[in-house]
GROMACS .gro file of C-alpha atoms in nm:
model
  303
    1MET     CA    1  -0.474   3.655   4.128
    2GLU     CA    2  -0.674   3.833   3.882
    3ILE     CA    3  -0.912   3.663   3.623
    4GLN     CA    4  -0.688   3.792   3.359
    5GLU     CA    5  -0.397   3.593   3.500
    6VAL     CA    6  -0.605   3.280   3.517
    7GLU     CA    7  -0.742   3.317   3.162
    8GLY     CA    8  -0.386   3.395   3.051
    9LEU     CA    9  -0.228   3.061   3.160
   10GLN     CA   10  -0.068   2.858   2.914
   11VAL     CA   11  -0.198   2.500   2.897
   12ASP     CA   12  -0.139   2.415   2.547
   13TYR     CA   13   0.056   2.101   2.439
   14ASP     CA   14   0.347   2.175   2.204
   15ALA     CA   15   0.674   2.033   2.096
   16GLY     CA   16   0.693   1.741   2.359
   17GLY     CA   17   0.770   1.385   2.344
   18ALA     CA   18   0.667   1.061   2.490
   19ILE     CA   19   0.848   0.752   2.639
   20GLU     CA   20   0.711   0.402   2.672
   21THR     CA   21   0.741   0.229   2.995
   22SER     CA   22   0.827  -0.145   3.026
   23ASP     CA   23   0.441  -0.231   3.087
   24GLY     CA   24   0.361  -0.031   2.784
   25ALA     CA   25   0.228   0.290   2.914
   26LYS     CA   26   0.304   0.637   2.748
   27LEU     CA   27   0.430   0.916   2.939
   28TYR     CA   28   0.416   1.259   2.779
   29TYR     CA   29   0.694   1.488   2.870
   30GLU     CA   30   0.848   1.842   2.770
   31SER     CA   31   1.194   1.970   2.812
   32ARG     CA   32   1.306   2.336   2.809
   33GLY     CA   33   1.622   2.525   2.886
   34PRO     CA   34   1.989   2.441   2.821
   35GLN     CA   35   2.040   2.066   2.770
   36ASP     CA   36   2.374   2.071   2.930
   37ALA     CA   37   2.276   2.261   3.264
   38PRO     CA   38   2.155   2.091   3.585
   39THR     CA   39   1.843   1.931   3.544
   40LEU     CA   40   1.492   1.978   3.738
   41VAL     CA   41   1.233   1.726   3.688
   42PHE     CA   42   0.898   1.839   3.815
   43VAL     CA   43   0.649   1.574   3.929
   44ASN     CA   44   0.294   1.687   3.887
   45ASN     CA   45   0.042   1.681   4.168
   46PHE     CA   46  -0.288   1.486   4.064
   47PHE     CA   47  -0.475   1.795   3.930
   48ILE     CA   48  -0.251   1.991   3.700
   49ILE     CA   49  -0.089   1.896   3.348
   50CYS     CA   50   0.258   1.915   3.226
   51PRO     CA   51   0.218   2.248   2.996
   52LEU     CA   52   0.103   2.436   3.303
   53TRP     CA   53   0.454   2.454   3.432
   54LYS     CA   54   0.565   2.685   3.143
   55ASN     CA   55   0.380   2.961   3.341
   56PHE     CA   56   0.574   2.897   3.672
   57THR     CA   57   0.926   2.810   3.540
   58SER     CA   58   1.012   3.061   3.268
   59ARG     CA   59   1.298   3.216   3.487
   60LEU     CA   60   1.434   2.849   3.590
   61ALA     CA   61   1.433   2.753   3.233
   62GLU     CA   62   1.673   3.025   3.138
   63LYS     CA   63   1.945   2.863   3.361
   64PHE     CA   64   1.847   2.509   3.403
   65ARG     CA   65   1.712   2.220   3.219
   66VAL     CA   66   1.343   2.190   3.306
   67VAL     CA   67   1.168   1.846   3.244
   68THR     CA   68   0.792   1.826   3.297
   69TYR     CA   69   0.557   1.521   3.245
   70ASP     CA   70   0.220   1.399   3.286
   71LEU     CA   71   0.171   1.135   3.549
   72ARG     CA   72   0.023   0.815   3.426
   73ASN     CA   73  -0.380   0.868   3.431
   74GLN     CA   74  -0.321   1.225   3.370
   75GLY     CA   75  -0.305   1.462   3.055
   76ALA     CA   76  -0.157   1.341   2.762
   77SER     CA   77  -0.023   1.020   2.930
   78SER     CA   78  -0.184   0.683   2.912
   79ARG     CA   79  -0.495   0.616   3.128
   80ALA     CA   80  -0.461   0.348   3.394
   81LYS     CA   81  -0.677   0.045   3.340
   82GLU     CA   82  -0.630  -0.077   3.696
   83ASP     CA   83  -0.612   0.070   4.030
   84LEU     CA   84  -0.314   0.276   4.084
   85GLY     CA   85  -0.044   0.281   4.349
   86ILE     CA   86   0.251   0.515   4.444
   87GLU     CA   87   0.485   0.237   4.341
   88THR     CA   88   0.374   0.263   3.979
   89HIS     CA   89   0.438   0.644   3.981
   90ILE     CA   90   0.770   0.587   4.130
   91SER     CA   91   0.850   0.311   3.868
   92ASP     CA   92   0.730   0.561   3.586
   93LEU     CA   93   0.946   0.849   3.732
   94GLY     CA   94   1.251   0.617   3.721
   95GLU     CA   95   1.204   0.502   3.361
   96LEU     CA   96   1.152   0.856   3.259
   97ILE     CA   97   1.475   0.968   3.402
   98GLU     CA   98   1.665   0.662   3.252
   99LYS     CA   99   1.512   0.671   2.916
  100LEU     CA  100   1.576   1.045   2.868
  101ASP     CA  101   1.935   0.985   2.989
  102LEU     CA  102   1.898   1.267   3.259
  103GLY     CA  103   2.177   1.144   3.492
  104GLN     CA  104   2.138   1.292   3.851
  105VAL     CA  105   1.848   1.535   3.869
  106TYR     CA  106   1.687   1.771   4.108
  107LEU     CA  107   1.350   1.627   4.194
  108VAL     CA  108   1.068   1.893   4.235
  109GLY     CA  109   0.721   1.766   4.393
  110THR     CA  110   0.440   1.968   4.488
  111SER     CA  111   0.157   1.879   4.703
  112VAL     CA  112   0.046   1.504   4.700
  113ALA     CA  113   0.335   1.463   4.429
  114THR     CA  114   0.579   1.519   4.716
  115LEU     CA  115   0.477   1.157   4.834
  116ILE     CA  116   0.619   1.038   4.506
  117ALA     CA  117   0.927   1.250   4.524
  118ARG     CA  118   0.998   1.144   4.892
  119ASP     CA  119   0.960   0.780   4.819
  120TYR     CA  120   1.181   0.796   4.499
  121ALA     CA  121   1.452   0.977   4.707
  122VAL     CA  122   1.434   0.697   4.960
  123THR     CA  123   1.461   0.406   4.704
  124HIS     CA  124   1.691   0.583   4.439
  125PRO     CA  125   1.930   0.822   4.625
  126GLU     CA  126   2.195   0.773   4.371
  127LYS     CA  127   1.977   0.939   4.107
  128LEU     CA  128   1.920   1.262   4.292
  129ARG     CA  129   2.129   1.576   4.294
  130GLY     CA  130   1.879   1.730   4.543
  131MET     CA  131   1.512   1.755   4.602
  132VAL     CA  132   1.247   2.028   4.652
  133SER     CA  133   0.920   1.944   4.833
  134VAL     CA  134   0.665   2.228   4.779
  135GLY     CA  135   0.370   2.220   5.026
  136PRO     CA  136   0.477   1.864   5.151
  137MET     CA  137   0.190   1.608   5.225
  138PHE     CA  138   0.408   1.406   5.428
  139ASN     CA  139   0.422   1.447   5.808
  140PRO     CA  140   0.671   1.390   6.071
  141PHE     CA  141   0.409   1.272   6.319
  142GLY     CA  142   0.239   1.016   6.099
  143GLY     CA  143  -0.005   1.022   5.789
  144ARG     CA  144  -0.349   0.965   5.969
  145ARG     CA  145  -0.465   1.328   5.913
  146ARG     CA  146  -0.359   1.332   5.537
  147LYS     CA  147  -0.548   1.008   5.475
  148TYR     CA  148  -0.865   1.146   5.644
  149ILE     CA  149  -0.827   1.466   5.422
  150ILE     CA  150  -0.777   1.247   5.119
  151LYS     CA  151  -1.076   1.017   5.188
  152SER     CA  152  -1.290   1.340   5.226
  153TRP     CA  153  -1.194   1.461   4.894
  154ILE     CA  154  -1.275   1.117   4.743
  155ASN     CA  155  -1.614   1.125   4.911
  156ALA     CA  156  -1.671   1.469   4.751
  157VAL     CA  157  -1.591   1.343   4.409
  158GLU     CA  158  -1.819   1.019   4.443
  159ALA     CA  159  -2.114   1.245   4.600
  160GLY     CA  160  -2.095   1.545   4.348
  161GLY     CA  161  -1.834   1.491   4.077
  162VAL     CA  162  -1.534   1.713   4.028
  163ARG     CA  163  -1.726   2.040   4.083
  164SER     CA  164  -1.784   1.935   4.432
  165LEU     CA  165  -1.431   1.837   4.481
  166PHE     CA  166  -1.311   2.178   4.375
  167ASP     CA  167  -1.553   2.340   4.618
  168VAL     CA  168  -1.401   2.161   4.893
  169MET     CA  169  -1.049   2.212   4.795
  170TYR     CA  170  -1.059   2.580   4.682
  171PRO     CA  171  -1.077   2.747   5.045
  172LEU     CA  172  -0.816   2.517   5.165
  173ILE     CA  173  -0.558   2.552   4.874
  174TYR     CA  174  -0.555   2.931   4.809
  175SER     CA  175  -0.467   3.196   5.055
  176ASP     CA  176  -0.701   3.456   5.210
  177ARG     CA  177  -0.540   3.726   4.984
  178THR     CA  178  -0.595   3.539   4.651
  179ILE     CA  179  -0.950   3.447   4.733
  180GLU     CA  180  -1.064   3.790   4.841
  181ALA     CA  181  -0.866   3.985   4.560
  182GLY     CA  182  -0.993   3.750   4.300
  183GLY     CA  183  -1.356   3.731   4.401
  184SER     CA  184  -1.613   3.531   4.215
  185ALA     CA  185  -1.461   3.582   3.869
  186THR     CA  186  -1.136   3.429   3.971
  187TYR     CA  187  -1.318   3.150   4.156
  188LEU     CA  188  -1.518   3.063   3.847
  189ALA     CA  189  -1.232   3.082   3.607
  190LEU     CA  190  -1.021   2.844   3.809
  191ARG     CA  191  -1.315   2.609   3.859
  192GLU     CA  192  -1.351   2.593   3.470
  193ARG     CA  193  -0.989   2.507   3.433
  194PHE     CA  194  -1.016   2.253   3.708
  195LEU     CA  195  -1.327   2.089   3.556
  196ALA     CA  196  -1.157   2.088   3.212
  197LEU     CA  197  -0.855   1.885   3.329
  198ASN     CA  198  -1.015   1.645   3.549
  199SER     CA  199  -1.300   1.375   3.517
  200PRO     CA  200  -1.444   1.221   3.835
  201ALA     CA  201  -1.314   0.853   3.761
  202GLN     CA  202  -0.969   1.005   3.712
  203ALA     CA  203  -0.952   1.216   4.013
  204ALA     CA  204  -1.087   0.943   4.236
  205LYS     CA  205  -0.837   0.686   4.116
  206ASN     CA  206  -0.548   0.933   4.156
  207LEU     CA  207  -0.650   1.028   4.508
  208ARG     CA  208  -0.676   0.664   4.610
  209ALA     CA  209  -0.328   0.614   4.475
  210SER     CA  210  -0.191   0.864   4.739
  211LEU     CA  211  -0.339   0.626   5.004
  212THR     CA  212  -0.111   0.346   4.918
  213THR     CA  213   0.196   0.492   5.077
  214LYS     CA  214   0.262   0.550   5.461
  215ASP     CA  215   0.424   0.845   5.654
  216ASP     CA  216   0.720   0.659   5.832
  217GLY     CA  217   0.973   0.849   6.005
  218ARG     CA  218   1.226   0.618   5.898
  219LYS     CA  219   1.174   0.721   5.546
  220LEU     CA  220   1.263   1.069   5.611
  221THR     CA  221   1.591   0.987   5.797
  222SER     CA  222   1.683   0.782   5.499
  223ILE     CA  223   1.667   1.085   5.231
  224THR     CA  224   2.041   1.164   5.187
  225CYS     CA  225   2.014   1.423   4.913
  226PRO     CA  226   2.007   1.788   4.991
  227THR     CA  227   1.650   1.896   5.035
  228LEU     CA  228   1.453   2.228   5.028
  229LEU     CA  229   1.129   2.222   5.234
  230MET     CA  230   0.887   2.482   5.104
  231ALA     CA  231   0.544   2.583   5.225
  232GLY     CA  232   0.306   2.882   5.213
  233GLU     CA  233   0.253   3.077   5.532
  234GLN     CA  234  -0.133   2.968   5.494
  235ASP     CA  235  -0.056   2.613   5.376
  236PHE     CA  236  -0.374   2.423   5.507
  237TYR     CA  237  -0.157   2.092   5.572
  238THR     CA  238   0.200   2.211   5.663
  239SER     CA  239   0.254   2.451   5.919
  240GLY     CA  240   0.577   2.640   5.980
  241ASN     CA  241   0.625   2.431   6.279
  242THR     CA  242   0.570   2.113   6.094
  243LEU     CA  243   0.801   2.215   5.832
  244ASN     CA  244   1.072   2.295   6.077
  245GLU     CA  245   1.015   1.964   6.232
  246LEU     CA  246   1.078   1.789   5.879
  247ALA     CA  247   1.384   1.980   5.849
  248ARG     CA  248   1.520   1.860   6.191
  249ILE     CA  249   1.438   1.496   6.085
  250ILE     CA  250   1.565   1.491   5.728
  251PRO     CA  251   1.953   1.517   5.689
  252ASP     CA  252   2.097   1.808   5.500
  253SER     CA  253   1.755   2.008   5.465
  254ARG     CA  254   1.636   2.328   5.529
  255ALA     CA  255   1.290   2.491   5.547
  256VAL     CA  256   1.144   2.801   5.419
  257VAL     CA  257   0.801   2.955   5.462
  258VAL     CA  258   0.673   3.176   5.183
  259PRO     CA  259   0.465   3.472   5.329
  260SER     CA  260   0.109   3.528   5.255
  261VAL     CA  261   0.048   3.236   5.034
  262GLY     CA  262  -0.139   2.904   5.060
  263HIS     CA  263  -0.052   2.547   4.948
  264LEU     CA  264   0.049   2.661   4.591
  265PRO     CA  265   0.355   2.885   4.625
  266TYR     CA  266   0.425   2.837   4.252
  267PHE     CA  267   0.080   2.967   4.164
  268GLU     CA  268   0.063   3.252   4.407
  269ALA     CA  269   0.424   3.379   4.437
  270THR     CA  270   0.568   3.239   4.121
  271GLU     CA  271   0.874   3.486   4.118
  272GLU     CA  272   0.955   3.386   4.471
  273PHE     CA  273   0.909   3.030   4.404
  274GLU     CA  274   1.168   3.028   4.118
  275ARG     CA  275   1.409   3.237   4.313
  276LEU     CA  276   1.419   2.995   4.599
  277ILE     CA  277   1.471   2.683   4.391
  278ALA     CA  278   1.732   2.859   4.163
  279GLU     CA  279   1.927   2.968   4.482
  280PHE     CA  280   1.901   2.617   4.616
  281VAL     CA  281   2.029   2.452   4.296
  282THR     CA  282   2.294   2.704   4.259
  283GLU     CA  283   2.437   2.633   4.612
  284ILE     CA  284   2.428   2.251   4.572
  285GLU     CA  285   2.610   2.297   4.235
  286ALA     CA  286   2.859   2.521   4.390
  287ARG     CA  287   2.922   2.255   4.665
  288HIS     CA  288   2.982   1.977   4.411
  289ALA     CA  289   3.230   2.204   4.222
  290VAL     CA  290   3.444   2.248   4.542
  291ALA     CA  291   3.425   1.877   4.613
  292ASP     CA  292   3.523   1.789   4.260
  293GLU     CA  293   3.827   2.019   4.252
  294PRO     CA  294   4.156   1.838   4.239
  295THR     CA  295   4.397   1.821   4.544
  296VAL     CA  296   4.708   1.981   4.444
  297VAL     CA  297   5.016   1.837   4.627
  298LEU     CA  298   5.337   2.058   4.627
  299ALA     CA  299   5.668   1.884   4.538
  300GLY     CA  300   5.851   1.823   4.882
  301ALA     CA  301   5.526   1.849   5.097
  302ARG     CA  302   5.494   1.605   5.367
  303GLY     CA  303   5.153   1.471   5.486
   0.00000   0.00000   0.00000
């Protein structure tokens, strides 16, 4: 990715709205695309904001309704006064879906947000048409490695602020190709974006929230909705083998590895990211259409 692409990213808040949760928090959201089409709800990871998705979902929004929102303690949503847990984010997601009357949705989680999406899928299966996990941060073998990584990121924030956190994460998140092609200019541009969107207190609190859920294999076997597991070939956390093992454990799931990208396929391979999601949703919708077709019984036929 060249510096011109980074500087051209849309990050402005526009004609969005807000819902108020049962405990008084405000969640900012945006909705684009045909309102009567299948709905995709994107769950942010902890380091991006809702408007950024306009850069990575323009093709999807031509065909589907795309709903994005800022997590609590992020962007234009309410700041958290106390420590957060994954359960709070799950509750917020549920209230967003209910108050916007979205019906059954396709849930798209990226990076750490895949933990929120996974746990919501386990506890609210009736609300989901399908789920997409991009760069999953859950693991079929257990969550110990994830927690060591997250704790190292918290230590970076506490020792040197958000700039230190970015320096730790940058070579992990992006692929060799992006880092080499972009050079110092792209690194500096991305760092400035990151610093503008995240404060040390906010980043540390959000990261600590991700430590409040466990990687239990029984959760994976409890996911009943169709699931697309997507990871970059150079993902620092989820290898192709791990992705395939997840697909083996999660019922009605499939795995796809995106070549030559890292932890953020939507950022490094936007067109492929959108194509894979569109094909997945179209397939599931076709499956439902067949299931919903009425059975015609001819007069005189015997069963």
